[in-house]
mmCIF file of C-alpha atoms in Angstrom:
data_model
loop_
_atom_site.group_PDB
_atom_site.id
_atom_site.type_symbol
_atom_site.label_atom_id
_atom_site.label_comp_id
_atom_site.label_asym_id
_atom_site.label_seq_id
_atom_site.Cartn_x
_atom_site.Cartn_y
_atom_site.Cartn_z
ATOM 1 C CA MET A 1 -34.427 34.685 -33.822
ATOM 2 C CA PRO A 2 -33.029 33.787 -30.387
ATOM 3 C CA ASN A 3 -33.019 30.049 -31.281
ATOM 4 C CA THR A 4 -30.989 30.796 -34.425
ATOM 5 C CA ILE A 5 -28.292 32.728 -32.528
ATOM 6 C CA SER A 6 -28.042 30.337 -29.691
ATOM 7 C CA GLY A 7 -27.897 27.415 -32.133
ATOM 8 C CA TRP A 8 -25.112 29.197 -34.052
ATOM 9 C CA ARG A 9 -23.107 29.849 -30.837
ATOM 10 C CA SER A 10 -23.520 26.256 -29.771
ATOM 11 C CA LYS A 11 -22.328 24.938 -33.144
ATOM 12 C CA LEU A 12 -19.304 27.238 -33.193
ATOM 13 C CA ILE A 13 -18.234 27.353 -29.564
ATOM 14 C CA LYS A 14 -18.708 23.673 -28.634
ATOM 15 C CA PRO A 15 -16.131 22.274 -31.073
ATOM 16 C CA LEU A 16 -13.694 25.082 -30.330
ATOM 17 C CA THR A 17 -13.855 24.760 -26.526
ATOM 18 C CA PRO A 18 -10.961 22.240 -26.155
ATOM 19 C CA PHE A 19 -8.680 24.422 -28.347
ATOM 20 C CA LEU A 20 -9.644 27.628 -26.522
ATOM 21 C CA LEU A 21 -9.045 25.995 -23.145
ATOM 22 C CA ALA A 22 -5.600 24.747 -24.316
ATOM 23 C CA ALA A 23 -4.694 28.190 -25.639
ATOM 24 C CA LEU A 24 -5.788 29.749 -22.320
ATOM 25 C CA ALA A 25 -3.736 27.218 -20.370
ATOM 26 C CA LEU A 26 -0.673 27.989 -22.452
ATOM 27 C CA LEU A 27 -1.084 31.737 -22.082
ATOM 28 C CA LEU A 28 -1.675 31.579 -18.300
ATOM 29 C CA GLY A 29 0.617 28.768 -17.305
ATOM 30 C CA GLY A 30 3.189 28.568 -20.069
ATOM 31 C CA ALA A 31 6.084 29.542 -17.773
ATOM 32 C CA SER A 32 5.299 26.872 -15.212
ATOM 33 C CA VAL A 33 4.846 24.175 -17.840
ATOM 34 C CA SER A 34 8.216 24.972 -19.454
ATOM 35 C CA ALA A 35 9.997 25.314 -16.139
ATOM 36 C CA GLN A 36 8.943 21.954 -14.693
ATOM 37 C CA ALA A 37 11.853 20.044 -13.341
ATOM 38 C CA ILE A 38 12.777 16.488 -14.461
ATOM 39 C CA CYS A 39 14.002 14.429 -11.603
ATOM 40 C CA ARG A 40 16.371 11.512 -11.981
ATOM 41 C CA PRO A 41 17.831 9.058 -9.535
ATOM 42 C CA VAL A 42 21.576 9.313 -8.999
ATOM 43 C CA TYR A 43 24.105 7.182 -7.113
ATOM 44 C CA GLY A 44 27.855 6.758 -6.929
ATOM 45 C CA HIS A 45 30.881 7.470 -4.714
ATOM 46 C CA ILE A 46 32.601 10.399 -3.133
ATOM 47 C CA GLU A 47 36.308 10.507 -2.119
ATOM 48 C CA GLY A 48 37.193 13.291 0.254
ATOM 49 C CA ARG A 49 40.435 14.825 1.555
ATOM 50 C CA ALA A 50 40.756 17.036 4.610
ATOM 51 C CA GLN A 51 42.366 20.414 4.209
ATOM 52 C CA GLU A 52 44.706 21.358 7.031
ATOM 53 C CA PRO A 53 44.609 23.947 8.384
ATOM 54 C CA PRO A 54 41.041 24.816 7.571
ATOM 55 C CA ILE A 55 41.247 27.409 4.783
ATOM 56 C CA CYS A 56 37.488 27.839 4.295
ATOM 57 C CA GLY A 57 36.711 29.795 7.479
ATOM 58 C CA ALA A 58 34.879 26.873 9.069
ATOM 59 C CA ASP A 59 35.738 24.180 11.709
ATOM 60 C CA PHE A 60 36.610 21.679 9.024
ATOM 61 C CA CYS A 61 37.236 21.890 5.271
ATOM 62 C CA SER A 62 37.562 19.194 2.650
ATOM 63 C CA ILE A 63 37.848 18.768 -1.051
ATOM 64 C CA GLY A 64 37.092 15.719 -3.138
ATOM 65 C CA THR A 65 35.532 14.109 -6.118
ATOM 66 C CA PHE A 66 32.131 12.713 -7.116
ATOM 67 C CA SER A 67 32.043 9.604 -9.414
ATOM 68 C CA GLY A 68 29.032 7.814 -10.799
ATOM 69 C CA ALA A 69 25.947 9.696 -12.006
ATOM 70 C CA ILE A 70 27.428 12.940 -10.683
ATOM 71 C CA GLN A 71 31.042 13.484 -11.767
ATOM 72 C CA GLY A 72 33.303 16.295 -10.710
ATOM 73 C CA GLU A 73 34.937 18.050 -7.751
ATOM 74 C CA TYR A 74 33.701 19.697 -4.620
ATOM 75 C CA VAL A 75 34.724 21.846 -1.652
ATOM 76 C CA VAL A 76 32.881 21.789 1.615
ATOM 77 C CA ALA A 77 33.008 24.005 4.714
ATOM 78 C CA THR A 78 31.665 22.274 7.804
ATOM 79 C CA THR A 79 30.730 23.711 11.256
ATOM 80 C CA LEU A 80 30.469 21.400 14.222
ATOM 81 C CA ASN A 81 27.521 21.706 16.648
ATOM 82 C CA THR A 82 29.030 22.189 20.137
ATOM 83 C CA ASP A 83 25.978 20.836 21.956
ATOM 84 C CA GLN A 84 26.473 17.059 21.832
ATOM 85 C CA PRO A 85 23.515 15.234 23.444
ATOM 86 C CA LEU A 86 25.089 11.813 22.995
ATOM 87 C CA PRO A 87 28.626 10.634 23.813
ATOM 88 C CA ASP A 88 30.724 9.906 20.785
ATOM 89 C CA VAL A 89 28.103 11.312 18.350
ATOM 90 C CA TYR A 90 28.803 14.688 16.678
ATOM 91 C CA PHE A 91 26.328 16.760 14.649
ATOM 92 C CA TYR A 92 27.400 19.173 11.904
ATOM 93 C CA THR A 93 26.158 21.398 9.116
ATOM 94 C CA GLY A 94 28.011 22.448 5.979
ATOM 95 C CA ALA A 95 27.935 24.196 2.666
ATOM 96 C CA THR A 96 29.257 22.488 -0.440
ATOM 97 C CA THR A 97 30.050 23.962 -3.853
ATOM 98 C CA ALA A 98 30.468 21.230 -6.479
ATOM 99 C CA THR A 99 31.617 21.736 -10.083
ATOM 100 C CA VAL A 100 30.136 18.694 -11.750
ATOM 101 C CA GLN A 101 28.610 17.055 -14.789
ATOM 102 C CA ILE A 102 25.257 15.214 -14.618
ATOM 103 C CA GLY A 103 24.447 13.462 -17.888
ATOM 104 C CA ASN A 104 25.354 16.019 -20.601
ATOM 105 C CA ARG A 105 24.867 19.038 -18.323
ATOM 106 C CA ARG A 106 27.782 20.826 -16.673
ATOM 107 C CA GLY A 107 27.800 23.490 -13.985
ATOM 108 C CA THR A 108 27.908 24.212 -10.285
ATOM 109 C CA LEU A 109 25.706 22.840 -7.557
ATOM 110 C CA GLN A 110 25.089 24.567 -4.262
ATOM 111 C CA ILE A 111 24.434 22.019 -1.530
ATOM 112 C CA GLU A 112 23.504 22.403 2.130
ATOM 113 C CA ASN A 113 24.659 19.518 4.350
ATOM 114 C CA THR A 114 23.613 18.220 7.701
ATOM 115 C CA GLY A 115 24.988 15.097 9.272
ATOM 116 C CA VAL A 116 26.250 13.108 12.185
ATOM 117 C CA PHE A 117 29.506 11.214 12.664
ATOM 118 C CA ARG A 118 31.231 9.159 15.338
ATOM 119 C CA SER A 119 34.851 9.523 16.509
ATOM 120 C CA GLY A 120 35.581 6.288 14.640
ATOM 121 C CA GLY A 121 34.873 8.000 11.390
ATOM 122 C CA GLU A 122 31.417 6.587 10.481
ATOM 123 C CA LEU A 123 29.259 9.243 8.871
ATOM 124 C CA THR A 124 25.682 9.691 7.669
ATOM 125 C CA GLU A 125 24.666 12.906 5.930
ATOM 126 C CA LEU A 126 21.734 14.429 4.097
ATOM 127 C CA GLU A 127 22.595 16.845 1.333
ATOM 128 C CA ALA A 128 19.985 19.283 0.032
ATOM 129 C CA ILE A 129 20.670 20.667 -3.447
ATOM 130 C CA VAL A 130 19.482 24.234 -3.183
ATOM 131 C CA GLY A 131 20.611 25.711 -6.499
ATOM 132 C CA GLY A 132 23.077 25.692 -9.240
ATOM 133 C CA ALA A 133 24.689 27.597 -12.111
ATOM 134 C CA GLY A 134 25.513 26.962 -15.756
ATOM 135 C CA ASP A 135 23.591 24.003 -17.235
ATOM 136 C CA LEU A 136 22.584 23.161 -13.630
ATOM 137 C CA ALA A 137 20.912 26.444 -12.861
ATOM 138 C CA GLY A 138 17.723 25.905 -10.812
ATOM 139 C CA ALA A 139 18.785 22.410 -9.664
ATOM 140 C CA THR A 140 17.182 20.873 -6.603
ATOM 141 C CA GLY A 141 17.304 17.537 -4.946
ATOM 142 C CA LEU A 142 18.415 15.373 -2.074
ATOM 143 C CA LEU A 143 21.417 13.085 -1.619
ATOM 144 C CA PHE A 144 21.855 10.602 1.204
ATOM 145 C CA VAL A 145 25.493 10.002 1.950
ATOM 146 C CA THR A 146 27.046 7.222 4.120
ATOM 147 C CA GLY A 147 30.635 6.131 4.670
ATOM 148 C CA ALA A 148 33.634 6.503 6.836
ATOM 149 C CA SER A 149 36.610 8.800 7.015
ATOM 150 C CA GLY A 150 40.051 8.702 8.615
ATOM 151 C CA GLU A 151 42.078 11.658 9.684
ATOM 152 C CA GLU A 152 43.010 12.664 6.123
ATOM 153 C CA THR A 153 40.667 10.903 3.611
ATOM 154 C CA GLY A 154 37.171 9.501 3.437
ATOM 155 C CA GLN A 155 35.236 7.087 1.213
ATOM 156 C CA PHE A 156 31.486 7.618 0.884
ATOM 157 C CA ARG A 157 28.522 6.398 -1.116
ATOM 158 C CA TYR A 158 25.728 8.728 -2.272
ATOM 159 C CA GLU A 159 22.262 7.967 -3.426
ATOM 160 C CA GLY A 160 19.292 10.269 -4.192
ATOM 161 C CA MET A 161 17.473 12.448 -6.674
ATOM 162 C CA VAL A 162 18.556 15.446 -8.713
ATOM 163 C CA CYS A 163 15.864 17.607 -10.372
ATOM 164 C CA LEU A 164 16.839 19.898 -13.259
ATOM 165 C CA PRO A 165 14.543 22.373 -15.038
#
């Protein structure tokens, strides 16, 4: 009798094992599978304009536009680091809110910035996308920004990766 039962189990369970494992994976990990982000490379240009006097409650405020893979407008509040270890090199951090479109998705991106600039206007910045709203809810990514600014306007190029759930 034991050989008959064990043979029956083997004949029934073996062919069903892949389906049972797949069903278990969907039940246990369905949320993480459906929430996986799709990352895409992005690049383009940014035009910025200083806001005088600073109306954002920070050392420096600017507004501007993204063009290219990211299209839309932004506002950034920037705080200068007062400890400058190198002459003519200034470090800063900032917070950007951008109302943009990426592909066919529209919404708001929350971006944390850190960068360095020289008094001549040359700038390099790393922008970490830390969230979003609307069609961009849950966005993450990194943008590398380079360019130069004058007293009132700036021209920059961005390149990086945006990940959307």
